Amino acid sequence: ESLTVGELAKKIYREPSEIIKKLFLLGVMATINQVLDKDAIELIAGEYGVEVEEEIKIDTTDLEVYFTEDSAESLVERPSVVTIMGHVDHGKTTLLDSIRNTKVTEGEAGGITQHIGAYQVVENGKKITFLDTPGHAAFTTMRARGAKITDITILVVAADDGVMPQTVEAINHAKAAEVPIIVAVNKMDKEAANADRVMQELTEHGLVAEAWGGDTIFVPLSAKTGEGIDNLLEMILLVGEVEEYKANPKRKAVGTVIEAQLDKGRGSVATLLVQNGTLKIGDPIVVGNTHGRVRAMVNDKGRRVKEAEPSTPVEITGLSDVPQAGDRFVVFEDEKTARQVGEARAGQALAAQRGEKSIVSLENLFEQLKQGEMKDLNIILKADVQGSAEAVAASLKKIDVQGVNIKIIHSGAGAINESDISLAAASNAIVIGFNVRPDVNAKRAAEAEKVDVRLHRIIYKVIEEIEAAMKGMLDPEF
Ligand code: GDP
């Protein structure tokens, strides 16, 4: 970054007096011990035709630095990674099982499948990876931890029930993650099924069917009879082709933990999704805050494998500790580096546990705004009835403080639940409860994630508080 005149002279094999003279001619009075800034160094170096190469220091304990982009030539197509979301009882589990049973066993000798948190199927000769963990919390918890692993979301809506609160929740989770949505209109085998109604209701949430001039794909199907499932898989392939998901199988693997647990016999067992590169037996690896060597690898069919390519889920053993879902993993050249990085991360994690996490709260909002760290104030709004949620939202949107945008990323009726908290943590949002409170799980989650939850009963109090926070005039809470 900076050098003294003497040091610079040495580096470019010149006499210090010569440099001092040059500087003098450029209008800078300098001595041999004068510290030169970057501009001055570049100026002098330029005079001598020397190029200044900056040494870039990277934090090697931050696993994200290894998730680098690859050159276009090295990239090849990879399977899409798909998550299924939707309202409870609309058929997520049935759909996941049905896809798996109709597809996985085709051509698989024995067909023994095990649940490792994800599986792959083949459609028209192409693979698709499904994350076998339905639930918005799982989806968003991963995102909160910085891991973007889902390429496509399948939104399951029961044709006999229509759009329900968790349907809307799922839409908002997917939108916040900027993941394309395919709508599976499920239970079409039922007498009361009405696909048009589902399409109509989803229009209100910005999902307009292609037939109606929009760009959202709707697939009517029955998870129970299997009717329409092939069509859904074809649509997933289509979106994959359009979005061109790619990776470089020739590099060292990086990816994310889907699940992990301690197994009595095998020790730490983790399901990893390889997102780039190829994971191999024996690879020195750092996973979250733990490290080791890939001892054994088992695929979703329960078969031992030696390698796992991009978008492949595999279960591995050989880690010194149990990582967490959403943790990143990186393969290193040698075991020594993996151990160093792993141990440094374990140390940092301990230190961080004692320290504080920086997340938005109304108390620090003004600071964050001032430092330009934030432009949007993300809000999750829950109210006792839909009507009051809308009224509060409308009033919030009217707040006008220069340089700040109020963005309501999710609103709805009902108690503040765990999913609201995980969405808030993932989106750096605050949660407002209007005539509602957090349930027990949400309360616990909010404390753990340090999400700011504000409860009110009077609209103008909500507005007053948010406005004051935006202007940096919030009274401290006692
Ligand atoms: P989840 O809560 O979204 O995972 O929903 P489930 O997969 O557990 O399904 C809830 C109920 O709906 C179960 O009793 C299923 O058997 C039933 N179900 C799911 N898909 C279909 C379908 O396509 N047709 C019919 N008739 N029932 C279905």
Coordinates of C-alpha atoms and ligand atoms in Angstrom, one line a residue:
E1 CA 0.0 0.0 0.0
S2 CA 2.6 2.5 1.0
L3 CA 6.4 2.7 0.8
T4 CA 9.0 5.2 1.9
V5 CA 11.2 6.9 -0.7
G6 CA 14.1 4.8 0.3
E7 CA 12.1 1.5 0.0
L8 CA 10.7 2.5 -3.4
A9 CA 14.2 3.4 -4.7
K10 CA 15.4 -0.1 -3.7
K11 CA 12.5 -1.8 -5.4
I12 CA 13.2 -0.1 -8.7
Y13 CA 17.0 -0.2 -8.4
R14 CA 17.5 3.6 -8.3
E15 CA 19.3 6.0 -6.0
P16 CA 17.0 7.7 -3.4
S17 CA 18.4 11.0 -4.4
E18 CA 17.2 10.5 -7.9
I19 CA 13.7 9.8 -6.7
I20 CA 13.8 12.8 -4.4
K21 CA 14.8 14.9 -7.5
K22 CA 12.0 13.4 -9.6
L23 CA 9.5 14.2 -6.9
F24 CA 10.8 17.7 -6.6
L25 CA 10.3 18.2 -10.3
L26 CA 6.7 16.9 -9.8
G27 CA 6.2 19.5 -7.1
V28 CA 6.6 17.2 -4.1
M29 CA 9.2 18.0 -1.4
A30 CA 10.3 14.7 0.0
T31 CA 13.0 13.1 2.2
I32 CA 14.3 9.6 2.1
N33 CA 12.0 8.5 5.0
Q34 CA 9.0 10.1 3.5
V35 CA 6.1 7.7 3.2
L36 CA 4.6 7.8 -0.3
D37 CA 1.0 7.0 -1.0
K38 CA -0.3 4.8 -3.8
D39 CA -0.7 7.6 -6.3
A40 CA 2.8 9.0 -5.7
I41 CA 4.3 5.5 -6.1
E42 CA 2.4 4.9 -9.3
L43 CA 3.6 8.3 -10.6
I44 CA 7.2 7.6 -9.9
A45 CA 7.0 4.1 -11.2
G46 CA 5.4 5.4 -14.3
E47 CA 8.3 7.8 -14.8
Y48 CA 10.6 4.7 -14.9
G49 CA 8.2 2.6 -17.0
V50 CA 7.7 0.2 -14.1
E51 CA 4.3 -1.3 -13.5
V52 CA 3.0 -1.3 -10.0
E53 CA 1.4 -4.6 -9.0
E54 CA -0.8 -4.4 -6.0
E55 CA -0.6 -7.2 -3.6
I56 CA -4.2 -8.2 -2.8
K57 CA -4.6 -9.7 0.6
I58 CA -7.5 -12.2 0.8
D59 CA -9.0 -13.6 3.9
T60 CA -8.3 -17.3 3.3
T61 CA -10.6 -18.2 6.2
D62 CA -13.6 -16.8 4.4
L63 CA -14.8 -19.8 2.3
E64 CA -16.7 -17.5 -0.1
V65 CA -13.4 -16.4 -1.6
Y66 CA -13.1 -19.9 -3.1
F67 CA -16.5 -19.7 -4.8
T68 CA -14.8 -17.9 -7.8
E69 CA -16.2 -17.7 -11.3
D70 CA -14.7 -19.9 -13.9
S71 CA -13.8 -18.8 -17.4
A72 CA -16.5 -19.3 -20.0
E73 CA -14.6 -22.0 -21.8
S74 CA -14.4 -24.2 -18.8
L75 CA -18.1 -24.2 -18.1
V76 CA -20.4 -27.0 -19.0
E77 CA -24.1 -27.6 -18.4
R78 CA -25.0 -28.9 -14.9
P79 CA -28.4 -30.2 -13.6
S80 CA -30.8 -27.7 -12.2
V81 CA -31.3 -27.8 -8.4
V82 CA -34.9 -27.7 -7.5
T83 CA -36.8 -27.0 -4.2
I84 CA -40.5 -27.7 -3.6
M85 CA -42.5 -25.2 -1.5
G86 CA -46.2 -24.6 -0.8
H87 CA -49.0 -24.7 1.8
V88 CA -49.2 -27.6 4.3
D89 CA -51.1 -30.5 2.9
H90 CA -51.0 -29.3 -0.7
G91 CA -48.9 -32.3 -1.6
K92 CA -45.2 -31.4 -1.4
T93 CA -44.1 -34.6 0.2
T94 CA -46.3 -36.7 -2.0
L95 CA -44.9 -35.0 -5.1
L96 CA -41.3 -35.5 -3.9
D97 CA -41.9 -39.2 -3.2
S98 CA -43.8 -39.6 -6.4
I99 CA -41.1 -38.1 -8.6
R100 CA -38.5 -40.2 -6.8
N101 CA -40.5 -43.4 -7.1
T102 CA -41.5 -43.1 -10.7
K103 CA -38.1 -41.9 -11.9
V104 CA -35.3 -43.1 -9.6
T105 CA -36.0 -46.8 -9.9
E106 CA -36.1 -46.8 -13.7
G107 CA -32.9 -48.7 -14.6
E108 CA -31.6 -48.7 -11.1
A109 CA -30.7 -52.2 -10.1
G110 CA -32.2 -52.9 -6.7
G111 CA -33.5 -49.4 -6.5
I112 CA -32.7 -49.1 -2.9
T113 CA -33.1 -45.4 -2.1
Q114 CA -32.1 -43.7 1.1
H115 CA -33.0 -40.2 2.3
I116 CA -30.0 -38.1 2.3
G117 CA -31.8 -34.8 2.0
A118 CA -31.6 -34.6 -1.8
Y119 CA -31.9 -36.9 -4.8
Q120 CA -31.5 -36.9 -8.6
V121 CA -33.8 -38.1 -11.3
V122 CA -33.3 -38.5 -15.0
E123 CA -35.7 -37.1 -17.6
N124 CA -35.1 -37.2 -21.3
G125 CA -31.5 -38.2 -20.6
K126 CA -30.9 -35.2 -18.4
K127 CA -30.5 -35.1 -14.6
I128 CA -32.5 -32.9 -12.2
T129 CA -31.5 -32.5 -8.5
F130 CA -34.3 -32.2 -6.0
L131 CA -33.7 -31.0 -2.5
D132 CA -35.8 -33.3 -0.4
T133 CA -36.3 -30.9 2.5
P134 CA -39.7 -29.3 2.0
G135 CA -40.4 -26.2 4.1
H136 CA -39.7 -22.6 3.7
A137 CA -37.6 -22.5 6.9
A138 CA -35.1 -24.9 5.4
F139 CA -34.9 -22.9 2.2
T140 CA -34.5 -19.6 3.9
T141 CA -32.2 -20.8 6.7
M142 CA -29.7 -21.7 4.0
R143 CA -30.1 -18.4 2.3
A144 CA -29.6 -16.6 5.6
R145 CA -26.3 -18.3 5.9
G146 CA -25.3 -17.0 2.6
A147 CA -25.8 -20.2 0.6
K148 CA -27.7 -19.8 -2.6
I149 CA -28.3 -23.4 -3.8
T150 CA -31.7 -23.5 -5.3
D151 CA -32.0 -22.7 -9.0
I152 CA -35.8 -23.3 -9.4
T153 CA -38.7 -23.4 -7.0
I154 CA -41.7 -25.6 -7.6
L155 CA -44.7 -23.9 -5.9
V156 CA -47.3 -26.6 -5.1
V157 CA -50.9 -25.4 -4.9
A158 CA -53.7 -27.8 -4.4
A159 CA -56.3 -27.3 -7.1
D160 CA -59.2 -28.0 -4.6
D161 CA -57.9 -25.5 -2.0
G162 CA -56.3 -22.7 -3.9
V163 CA -53.9 -20.0 -2.6
M164 CA -53.4 -20.2 1.1
P165 CA -51.2 -18.2 3.5
Q166 CA -48.2 -20.4 3.2
T167 CA -48.5 -20.3 -0.6
V168 CA -48.0 -16.5 -0.4
E169 CA -45.2 -17.0 2.1
A170 CA -43.5 -19.4 -0.3
I171 CA -43.9 -16.9 -3.2
N172 CA -42.3 -14.2 -1.1
H173 CA -39.4 -16.4 0.0
A174 CA -38.7 -17.4 -3.6
K175 CA -39.0 -13.8 -4.8
A176 CA -36.6 -12.6 -2.1
A177 CA -34.1 -15.2 -3.3
E178 CA -34.7 -14.3 -6.9
V179 CA -35.4 -17.9 -7.9
P180 CA -37.7 -18.7 -10.8
I181 CA -41.0 -20.2 -9.9
I182 CA -42.9 -23.1 -11.7
V183 CA -46.4 -23.6 -10.4
A184 CA -47.5 -27.2 -9.9
V185 CA -51.3 -27.2 -9.7
N186 CA -51.7 -30.4 -7.7
K187 CA -54.6 -32.8 -6.9
M188 CA -56.1 -32.4 -10.4
D189 CA -57.6 -35.9 -9.9
K190 CA -60.0 -34.6 -7.3
E191 CA -63.6 -33.7 -8.1
A192 CA -63.3 -30.2 -6.7
A193 CA -60.1 -29.4 -8.6
N194 CA -60.2 -26.0 -10.2
A195 CA -57.0 -25.0 -12.0
D196 CA -58.4 -21.7 -13.3
R197 CA -59.1 -20.5 -9.8
V198 CA -55.5 -21.2 -8.8
M199 CA -54.3 -19.3 -11.8
Q200 CA -56.7 -16.4 -11.0
E201 CA -55.6 -16.2 -7.4
L202 CA -51.9 -16.3 -8.2
T203 CA -52.3 -13.4 -10.7
E204 CA -52.8 -11.3 -7.6
H205 CA -49.4 -12.2 -6.4
G206 CA -47.6 -11.5 -9.7
L207 CA -47.6 -15.0 -11.1
V208 CA -49.4 -14.8 -14.4
A209 CA -49.8 -17.9 -16.5
E210 CA -48.4 -17.9 -20.1
A211 CA -51.9 -18.6 -21.4
W212 CA -52.9 -15.3 -19.8
G213 CA -50.1 -13.3 -21.2
G214 CA -47.7 -13.7 -18.4
D215 CA -44.5 -15.7 -18.1
T216 CA -45.1 -18.1 -15.3
I217 CA -45.3 -21.8 -16.1
F218 CA -48.3 -23.7 -14.7
V219 CA -48.4 -27.5 -14.7
P220 CA -51.6 -29.2 -13.7
L221 CA -50.8 -32.6 -12.2
S222 CA -51.6 -35.2 -9.6
A223 CA -48.9 -36.2 -7.3
K224 CA -51.1 -39.2 -6.3
T225 CA -51.7 -40.7 -9.7
G226 CA -48.5 -39.4 -11.3
E227 CA -50.4 -37.7 -14.1
G228 CA -48.6 -34.6 -15.3
I229 CA -45.3 -35.3 -13.5
D230 CA -43.4 -35.9 -16.7
N231 CA -44.7 -32.6 -17.9
L232 CA -43.4 -30.9 -14.8
L233 CA -40.0 -32.4 -15.2
E234 CA -39.9 -31.3 -18.8
M235 CA -40.7 -27.8 -17.8
I236 CA -37.9 -27.9 -15.2
L237 CA -35.5 -28.9 -18.1
L238 CA -36.9 -26.1 -20.2
V239 CA -36.2 -23.5 -17.5
G240 CA -32.8 -25.0 -17.0
E241 CA -32.0 -24.6 -20.7
V242 CA -33.2 -21.0 -20.7
E243 CA -31.3 -20.0 -17.6
E244 CA -28.2 -22.1 -18.7
Y245 CA -27.0 -23.3 -15.3
K246 CA -23.3 -24.2 -15.7
A247 CA -20.3 -25.3 -13.7
N248 CA -16.7 -26.4 -14.2
P249 CA -16.2 -30.1 -13.4
K250 CA -12.5 -29.8 -13.7
R251 CA -11.8 -27.7 -10.6
K252 CA -11.7 -28.6 -7.0
A253 CA -15.1 -28.9 -5.5
V254 CA -17.0 -26.2 -3.6
G255 CA -20.6 -26.4 -2.4
T256 CA -23.0 -26.4 0.5
V257 CA -24.1 -28.7 3.4
I258 CA -27.7 -30.0 3.0
E259 CA -27.9 -32.0 6.2
A260 CA -25.4 -33.2 8.8
Q261 CA -25.6 -35.4 11.9
L262 CA -23.5 -37.5 14.2
D263 CA -23.9 -41.2 13.5
K264 CA -23.0 -43.7 16.2
G265 CA -20.9 -45.9 13.9
R266 CA -19.7 -43.6 11.2
G267 CA -19.1 -40.4 13.1
S268 CA -19.9 -37.1 11.5
V269 CA -22.0 -37.7 8.4
A270 CA -22.8 -34.8 6.1
T271 CA -24.9 -34.6 2.9
L272 CA -23.2 -32.1 0.5
L273 CA -24.4 -30.6 -2.6
V274 CA -21.5 -30.1 -5.0
Q275 CA -22.1 -26.7 -6.7
N276 CA -18.9 -26.4 -8.7
G277 CA -16.0 -28.7 -9.4
T278 CA -15.8 -32.5 -8.8
L279 CA -15.6 -33.9 -5.3
K280 CA -13.3 -37.0 -4.9
I281 CA -12.5 -39.6 -2.3
G282 CA -9.5 -38.5 -0.3
D283 CA -10.0 -34.8 -1.0
P284 CA -8.8 -32.5 1.9
I285 CA -11.8 -30.5 2.7
V286 CA -13.1 -27.7 4.9
V287 CA -16.8 -27.8 5.8
G288 CA -18.1 -24.9 7.7
N289 CA -16.0 -24.7 10.8
T290 CA -14.7 -28.2 10.6
H291 CA -12.3 -30.1 8.3
G292 CA -11.0 -33.5 7.3
R293 CA -10.6 -35.8 4.3
V294 CA -13.4 -37.3 2.3
R295 CA -13.3 -40.9 3.6
A296 CA -16.3 -42.4 2.0
M297 CA -18.9 -41.1 -0.4
V298 CA -22.4 -42.5 -0.9
N299 CA -24.9 -41.2 -3.5
D300 CA -28.7 -40.8 -3.1
K301 CA -29.2 -44.4 -4.2
G302 CA -27.1 -45.7 -1.3
R303 CA -24.2 -46.6 -3.6
R304 CA -20.6 -45.9 -2.9
V305 CA -19.1 -43.5 -5.4
K306 CA -15.6 -42.2 -6.0
E307 CA -16.5 -38.8 -7.5
A308 CA -19.4 -36.3 -7.4
E309 CA -19.9 -33.8 -10.2
P310 CA -21.6 -30.4 -10.1
S311 CA -25.2 -30.4 -8.7
T312 CA -24.7 -33.9 -7.3
P313 CA -25.7 -34.6 -3.7
V314 CA -23.5 -37.0 -1.8
E315 CA -23.2 -38.2 1.8
I316 CA -19.7 -38.1 3.1
T317 CA -17.8 -39.2 6.2
G318 CA -14.4 -38.2 7.4
L319 CA -15.0 -34.8 9.1
S320 CA -13.6 -34.0 12.5
D321 CA -16.9 -32.4 13.7
V322 CA -20.5 -32.1 12.6
P323 CA -21.2 -29.0 10.3
Q324 CA -24.5 -27.3 10.0
A325 CA -27.0 -27.2 7.1
G326 CA -26.2 -24.2 4.9
D327 CA -22.4 -24.3 5.7
R328 CA -20.1 -24.0 2.8
F329 CA -17.5 -26.5 1.9
V330 CA -14.2 -26.1 -0.1
V331 CA -11.7 -28.7 -1.2
F332 CA -8.1 -27.8 -0.9
E333 CA -4.9 -28.8 -2.7
D334 CA -3.3 -30.4 0.4
E335 CA -4.3 -31.5 3.8
K336 CA -2.1 -29.0 5.6
T337 CA -3.9 -26.0 4.2
A338 CA -7.3 -27.6 4.8
R339 CA -6.4 -28.1 8.4
Q340 CA -5.0 -24.6 8.8
V341 CA -8.1 -23.0 7.3
G342 CA -10.4 -25.3 9.2
E343 CA -8.8 -24.6 12.6
A344 CA -8.7 -20.9 12.0
R345 CA -12.4 -21.0 11.2
A346 CA -13.2 -23.0 14.3
G347 CA -11.3 -20.4 16.3
Q348 CA -13.1 -17.5 14.7
A349 CA -16.5 -19.2 15.2
L350 CA -15.8 -19.5 18.9
A351 CA -14.8 -15.8 19.1
A352 CA -17.9 -14.8 17.1
Q353 CA -20.1 -16.7 19.5
R354 CA -18.9 -14.3 22.2
G355 CA -19.2 -11.3 19.9
E356 CA -22.2 -9.7 18.3
K357 CA -23.7 -10.2 14.9
S358 CA -24.5 -7.1 12.8
I359 CA -28.0 -7.2 11.7
V360 CA -30.5 -4.4 11.2
S361 CA -32.4 -3.2 14.2
L362 CA -34.3 0.0 14.6
E363 CA -31.6 1.1 17.0
N364 CA -28.7 0.8 14.5
L365 CA -30.8 1.6 11.4
F366 CA -29.8 5.2 11.2
E367 CA -26.1 4.3 11.6
Q368 CA -26.4 1.8 8.8
L369 CA -28.2 4.3 6.6
K370 CA -25.6 7.0 7.3
Q371 CA -22.8 4.7 6.4
G372 CA -24.5 3.9 3.2
E373 CA -24.7 0.2 4.0
M374 CA -28.4 0.2 3.4
K375 CA -30.8 1.8 1.0
D376 CA -33.9 -0.3 1.6
L377 CA -35.5 -0.9 4.9
N378 CA -36.9 -4.4 4.6
I379 CA -40.0 -5.1 6.6
I380 CA -42.0 -8.2 7.4
L381 CA -45.4 -7.3 8.6
K382 CA -47.9 -9.6 10.4
A383 CA -51.3 -8.5 11.6
D384 CA -54.4 -10.0 13.2
V385 CA -56.4 -9.6 10.0
Q386 CA -55.5 -9.1 6.4
G387 CA -57.3 -5.8 6.3
S388 CA -55.1 -4.2 9.1
A389 CA -52.0 -5.7 7.5
E390 CA -52.9 -3.8 4.3
A391 CA -53.7 -0.6 6.2
V392 CA -50.4 -0.6 8.1
A393 CA -48.5 -1.4 4.8
A394 CA -50.2 1.5 3.1
S395 CA -49.2 3.9 5.9
L396 CA -45.7 2.6 6.0
K397 CA -45.3 3.2 2.3
K398 CA -46.2 6.8 2.7
I399 CA -43.3 7.5 5.0
D400 CA -41.0 9.7 3.1
V401 CA -37.4 10.0 4.3
Q402 CA -34.8 10.9 1.8
G403 CA -32.5 8.2 0.6
V404 CA -34.5 5.3 2.2
N405 CA -36.9 3.0 0.6
I406 CA -39.4 1.0 2.7
K407 CA -39.8 -2.4 1.2
I408 CA -42.4 -4.8 2.6
I409 CA -41.1 -8.2 1.6
H410 CA -43.8 -10.2 3.2
S411 CA -47.1 -9.3 4.9
G412 CA -49.9 -11.4 6.1
A413 CA -52.4 -12.3 8.8
G414 CA -51.5 -14.5 11.8
A415 CA -49.0 -14.8 14.5
I416 CA -45.3 -14.1 13.8
N417 CA -43.9 -17.6 13.1
E418 CA -40.5 -19.1 12.7
S419 CA -40.6 -18.8 8.9
D420 CA -41.1 -15.0 9.3
I421 CA -38.0 -14.8 11.5
S422 CA -35.8 -16.8 9.1
L423 CA -37.0 -14.7 6.2
A424 CA -36.2 -11.6 8.2
A425 CA -32.7 -12.9 9.0
A426 CA -32.0 -13.9 5.4
S427 CA -33.2 -10.6 4.1
N428 CA -31.9 -8.3 6.8
A429 CA -35.4 -7.2 7.7
I430 CA -37.2 -6.1 10.8
V431 CA -40.5 -7.7 11.8
I432 CA -43.5 -5.7 12.8
G433 CA -46.4 -7.4 14.6
F434 CA -49.7 -5.5 14.6
N435 CA -52.1 -6.9 17.2
V436 CA -50.2 -10.2 17.0
R437 CA -47.2 -11.7 18.9
P438 CA -44.5 -14.1 17.9
D439 CA -45.2 -17.8 18.8
V440 CA -42.9 -19.7 21.0
N441 CA -40.6 -21.0 18.2
A442 CA -40.5 -17.5 16.6
K443 CA -39.5 -15.9 19.9
R444 CA -36.7 -18.4 20.3
A445 CA -35.6 -18.0 16.7
A446 CA -35.7 -14.2 16.9
E447 CA -33.4 -14.2 20.0
A448 CA -31.0 -16.6 18.3
E449 CA -30.9 -14.7 15.0
K450 CA -31.0 -11.3 16.7
V451 CA -34.0 -10.3 14.6
D452 CA -35.6 -7.0 15.7
V453 CA -39.3 -7.7 16.3
R454 CA -41.6 -4.7 17.1
L455 CA -45.1 -5.2 18.4
H456 CA -47.8 -2.5 18.2
R457 CA -51.5 -2.0 18.6
I458 CA -51.9 1.5 17.1
I459 CA -51.1 2.3 13.5
Y460 CA -49.7 5.8 14.1
K461 CA -47.3 4.4 16.7
V462 CA -45.8 2.0 14.1
I463 CA -45.3 4.9 11.7
E464 CA -43.9 7.1 14.3
E465 CA -41.4 4.6 15.5
I466 CA -40.2 3.7 12.0
E467 CA -40.0 7.3 10.9
A468 CA -38.0 8.2 14.0
A469 CA -35.6 5.3 13.4
M470 CA -35.1 6.4 9.8
K471 CA -34.3 9.9 10.9
G472 CA -32.0 8.7 13.7
M473 CA -34.3 10.0 16.4
L474 CA -35.4 6.9 18.1
D475 CA -35.6 7.1 21.9
P476 CA -33.5 4.4 23.4
E477 CA -35.6 1.4 24.7
F478 CA -35.3 0.7 28.4
Ligands
GDP1 P1 -47.5 -31.6 2.3 O1 -47.9 -31.2 3.7 O2 -47.5 -30.4 1.4 O3 -46.2 -32.3 2.2 O4 -48.6 -32.6 1.8 P2 -48.6 -34.1 1.6 O5 -47.8 -34.6 0.5 O6 -48.4 -34.7 3.0 O7 -50.2 -34.4 1.2 C1 -51.3 -34.1 2.0 C2 -52.4 -35.0 1.7 O8 -52.9 -34.8 0.4 C3 -52.1 -36.5 1.8 O9 -53.2 -37.1 2.4 C4 -51.9 -36.9 0.4 O10 -52.2 -38.2 0.2 C5 -52.9 -36.0 -0.4 N1 -52.4 -35.7 -1.7 C6 -51.2 -35.2 -2.2 N2 -51.2 -35.1 -3.5 C7 -52.4 -35.5 -3.9 C8 -53.0 -35.6 -5.2 O11 -52.5 -35.3 -6.3 N3 -54.3 -36.1 -5.3 C9 -55.0 -36.4 -4.2 N4 -56.3 -36.8 -4.3 N5 -54.5 -36.3 -2.9 C10 -53.2 -35.9 -2.8

